Amino acid sequence: MTEHVQVQAQGLNVVEAVNVTQTQMDFTADAVVIGSGAGGAIAAYELAKSGKSVIVLEAGRYVPAERMTEMTAVSLGTMYADHGGQANSQGDITILQGACVGGSTVVNAALCFRTPDHYLRLWAEEFGLTNISTEVLTPYFETVERNIWITQNEAWESSPGAELIKQGMEAAGNPIGHAKRNVKDCALTGFCFAGCKTNRKQSMLVTYLPWAQAYGAEIYADTRVNEILSENGQATGVTAEVINPDTGEKVADMTVTAPIVVLAAGPIQSPILLMKSGLANSSGQVGKNFACHPSLSLTAEFDEEVNDTVGATHSVYMDEFVLPDENGVGGFILLNAIEQPVLAGASQNPGTGRPYVNLMERFANTIRLITLLHDKNSGEVTYENGMKSINYTVDDEDFESMKEGLKVNARILLAAGASKVYIPTTLSRVIESEADVDPVIDALQNERSRYPYTSFHPQGTLRMGADPATTVVNPMGETHDVRNLYVLDASILPTSIGYNPSETVYALASYISDQINAAHP
Amino acid sequence: MTPHHLEFNPTTDHVARLGRRDFLRVSAVAAGLAATGLASLAPSAAWAQVPEGISHMTPEEYAVWHRLMRALLPTEGSTLVDPETLPVLQTVDGAFLATLPAPVLANLKGGVAYFNEAASDPFGRPFIELTNEEATQYCDALASSDEVPARALFSALKFLTVTAYWAIPPTWEPIGFQGPVAEAWGLEVYENAALPQT
Ligand SMILES: Cc1cc2nc3c(=O)[nH]c(=O)nc-3n(C[C@H](O)[C@H](O)[C@H](O)COP(=O)(O)OP(=O)(O)OC[C@H]3O[C@@H](n4cnc5c(N)ncnc54)[C@H](O)[C@@H]3O)c2cc1C
């Protein structure tokens, strides 16, 4: 069949708000996919390839390579949820998500890990997910790895900061993990977070979405689904609105009637859609069990210039302590990341005024190493009076893990030759020698609005499992309550996994797509 | 070759392209402050006129933001670009304040008023009348306060101001950041990936 199918060379055929002339659009299809990120794009391709007519509705804009700016501030405004300002209700954890055709995969840093066996075993034991064993998922990992070019960084795919961090890990006696990323011939621009202007990042924008289109899938951007429709416990379609993102004005209403509904709007919007629709919540778990891997970045200052702004966004990691302890608490991973001033400049606090100016003057001498926490699933997404809230604060036990992570992090940076390590807190906290590490970090307390956390990995709000009383989605990816309503995004992860989750989402989405195709031949 | 960012007009393009931002962190902070019942800033003839490009700050609020910008970014004698020469507050106004939902904007304005007036407690004068040294002390005191709303408010105001500063391309050169590279480096744009064969 493939010989008749042509993938368009560049870009996608996307209907955007500016192309819409009607005020009401009504469609029918075999399947409607809500969201075009990691989960939605894979579902669109796999379902379309099996011969189904597929319509993909994406709330965000269509930003092809030629419209990308390589300016982080501009990209935050155009390609991220809430224009980069999405946060927990306390306001101290920025929760970043992509909101554009291709979803977070367009703006992510492309670092990929298979789901660790530890979690697959845990999910089987605690959630009855014996069907997604390592044996079952391995071929799915292999397929997505092949499809989106997930390969280990070549030696040259590094950055000046990563090279220092490698030395630090070696000197501190920590194992060095070499990044695997879905980037083909990385040009080392360092602009992953602003979208890859040369299409080398093999995001959904240049892989699964054009492939889905080659099999006939239609994609609507600027189109927000407002309700999932059902009759007699069976999904029947969705209603949506097309909104012009530049004016905020509604251009059209849309209905899509389809016997298969695939929900892949991400772990904040997917539960909200179920709440708005009044569906699939007999367990009372919709929106609960939110985790997000909050991260803090330590900034290290060196005597010499390092110029860590171009290179692979991620090159090295350290996962020696990633698994939770015997009580199921904590775990962390360290990741190098190059960052540009608009992101890096906002999280530094060496003190007001001169100390800040002095530090930023020496920006070229600084590098950053992230501590990413494997947190508990203790938060909740709610939707009341038209407003969403992400009710989540870092748990006290998790904070102790974060402190352990910061200590290992600081020691690596000092071993790499840093003269100062800045702790990101509203109070100025600087480490200048090994002797400072324990006293300075032990003194940190788990206080609200004290630390500028960033989260890149929301998860868990529609967890998957065998028991309809405690989970929302069954082991095949279908909601327990509504037949033919499938969830294929990071919402379904039963626990947070401590590692960057995109490959887990890719593999689970591929697996669930197979289940959908088997149930709807 | 001219680097791409030098062809970019920060005053017009940047503000326009940033578009709407819904800074929930501001909303959360300001919501906390609103609960404490904040007054708005009283008009005063002594306050500076707002420059062109500011449409969501009153002259009084502009004066507070301006004083804060000077306290956060005292660039004299440094290699950094003087924020007075850049549309920093126009960016705060156009990119952040412009399309905040009305209640959130109102709360933020309450926060700005609170920030100004609360300085009278320790210093006997509002923030806009503090000396440089006092303004720095005041900001540091809020940042290290034991009160969650105080440090949350300061973090939010600082975040908006410094983010606006670093979002403006001319700030990059002195710190060695080159800005956009794909065009400057003449990089080839890749095609869509080929269809998987299996
Ligand atoms: C800046 C950043 C860096 C990251 N770096 C990494 C990394 O290096 N490695 C890694 O493994 N992971 C990384 N991630 C996370 C990873 O990209 C996500 O875990 C993954 O993409 C989640 O897939 P998803 O399908 O759940 O959601 P997404 O990919 O976020 O897609 C959801 C889509 O649904 C759309 N949508 C939402 N609501 C609606 C609605 N009502 N109607 C229609 N459409 C809707 C959204 O606009 C969005 O496009 C990063 C994420 C970010 C934001």
Coordinates of C-alpha atoms in Angstrom, one line a residue, chain B residues 46-181:
Chain B
A46 CA 5.1 64.8 40.5
W47 CA 5.2 61.5 38.7
A48 CA 6.8 61.1 35.3
Q49 CA 4.7 61.0 32.1
V50 CA 4.5 57.5 30.7
P51 CA 6.4 57.1 27.4
E52 CA 4.9 56.0 24.1
G53 CA 4.2 52.3 24.0
I54 CA 2.8 52.1 27.5
S55 CA -0.9 51.7 27.6
H56 CA -1.7 49.4 30.6
M57 CA 0.2 51.2 33.3
T58 CA -1.0 54.5 34.9
P59 CA 1.7 57.1 35.3
E60 CA 1.9 56.2 38.9
E61 CA 2.4 52.5 38.2
Y62 CA 4.9 53.3 35.5
A63 CA 6.9 55.2 38.1
V64 CA 7.0 52.1 40.3
W65 CA 8.0 49.7 37.5
H66 CA 10.6 52.2 36.4
R67 CA 12.1 52.5 39.8
L68 CA 12.1 48.7 40.1
M69 CA 13.8 48.3 36.8
R70 CA 16.6 50.7 37.9
A71 CA 16.9 48.8 41.2
L72 CA 17.1 45.4 39.5
L73 CA 19.3 46.4 36.6
P74 CA 21.9 49.1 37.8
T75 CA 24.1 48.7 34.7
E76 CA 26.2 51.9 35.2
G77 CA 29.8 50.9 35.0
S78 CA 29.0 47.5 33.7
T79 CA 29.1 46.1 30.2
L80 CA 25.4 45.4 30.1
V81 CA 23.1 47.6 28.1
D82 CA 21.4 50.4 30.1
P83 CA 17.7 49.4 30.4
E84 CA 16.8 53.1 29.9
T85 CA 17.8 52.8 26.3
L86 CA 15.6 49.7 25.6
P87 CA 11.8 49.3 25.6
V88 CA 11.9 47.1 28.7
L89 CA 8.7 48.5 30.3
Q90 CA 7.0 48.7 26.9
T91 CA 7.7 44.9 26.7
V92 CA 6.3 44.4 30.2
D93 CA 3.3 46.4 29.2
G94 CA 2.8 45.0 25.7
A95 CA 3.8 41.4 26.3
F96 CA 2.6 40.7 29.8
L97 CA 0.1 43.3 30.9
A98 CA -1.7 43.9 27.6
T99 CA -4.0 40.9 27.6
L100 CA -4.0 39.6 31.1
P101 CA -7.6 38.8 32.0
A102 CA -9.1 41.9 33.6
P103 CA -9.3 40.5 37.2
V104 CA -5.7 39.3 37.0
L105 CA -4.5 42.7 35.7
A106 CA -6.4 44.4 38.5
N107 CA -4.8 42.2 41.1
L108 CA -1.4 42.8 39.6
K109 CA -2.0 46.5 39.8
G110 CA -2.9 46.0 43.4
G111 CA 0.4 44.2 43.9
V112 CA 2.3 47.1 42.4
A113 CA 0.6 49.6 44.6
Y114 CA 1.2 47.4 47.7
F115 CA 4.9 47.0 46.7
N116 CA 5.3 50.8 46.5
E117 CA 3.4 51.6 49.7
A118 CA 4.7 48.8 51.9
A119 CA 8.2 50.5 51.7
S120 CA 6.8 53.3 53.9
D121 CA 6.8 50.9 56.9
P122 CA 10.6 50.4 57.1
F123 CA 11.7 53.5 55.3
G124 CA 9.0 56.1 55.9
R125 CA 8.7 56.7 52.2
P126 CA 7.2 54.8 49.3
F127 CA 9.4 52.7 47.1
I128 CA 9.6 55.3 44.3
E129 CA 11.2 57.7 46.7
L130 CA 13.9 55.4 48.1
T131 CA 17.6 55.9 47.4
N132 CA 19.3 53.3 45.4
E133 CA 20.7 51.7 48.5
E134 CA 17.3 51.6 50.2
A135 CA 15.6 50.3 47.1
T136 CA 18.1 47.4 47.0
Q137 CA 17.6 46.7 50.7
Y138 CA 13.9 46.7 50.3
C139 CA 13.9 44.3 47.4
D140 CA 16.3 42.0 49.2
A141 CA 14.1 42.1 52.3
L142 CA 11.0 41.1 50.4
A143 CA 13.0 38.3 48.6
S144 CA 14.1 36.9 51.9
S145 CA 10.9 37.6 53.8
D146 CA 9.3 34.8 55.9
E147 CA 6.0 35.9 54.4
V148 CA 5.0 33.9 51.3
P149 CA 3.0 36.7 49.6
A150 CA 5.9 39.2 50.0
R151 CA 8.5 37.0 48.4
A152 CA 6.0 35.7 45.8
L153 CA 5.2 39.3 44.8
F154 CA 8.8 40.3 44.5
S155 CA 9.6 37.2 42.5
A156 CA 6.8 37.9 40.1
L157 CA 7.7 41.6 39.6
K158 CA 11.4 40.7 39.2
F159 CA 10.6 37.9 36.8
L160 CA 8.5 40.1 34.5
T161 CA 11.1 42.9 34.5
V162 CA 14.2 40.9 33.9
T163 CA 12.5 38.6 31.4
A164 CA 11.4 41.6 29.4
Y165 CA 15.0 43.0 29.6
W166 CA 16.6 39.7 28.3
A167 CA 13.9 39.2 25.7
I168 CA 15.2 42.3 23.9
P169 CA 17.9 41.3 21.4
P170 CA 20.4 44.2 22.0
T171 CA 20.9 42.9 25.5
W172 CA 22.6 39.8 24.2
E173 CA 25.8 41.0 22.6
P174 CA 27.5 42.1 25.8
I175 CA 27.1 38.7 27.4
G176 CA 28.2 36.9 24.3
F177 CA 24.9 35.4 23.3
Q178 CA 24.6 35.5 19.5
G179 CA 20.8 35.1 19.1
P180 CA 19.3 33.3 16.1
V181 CA 21.8 31.3 14.1

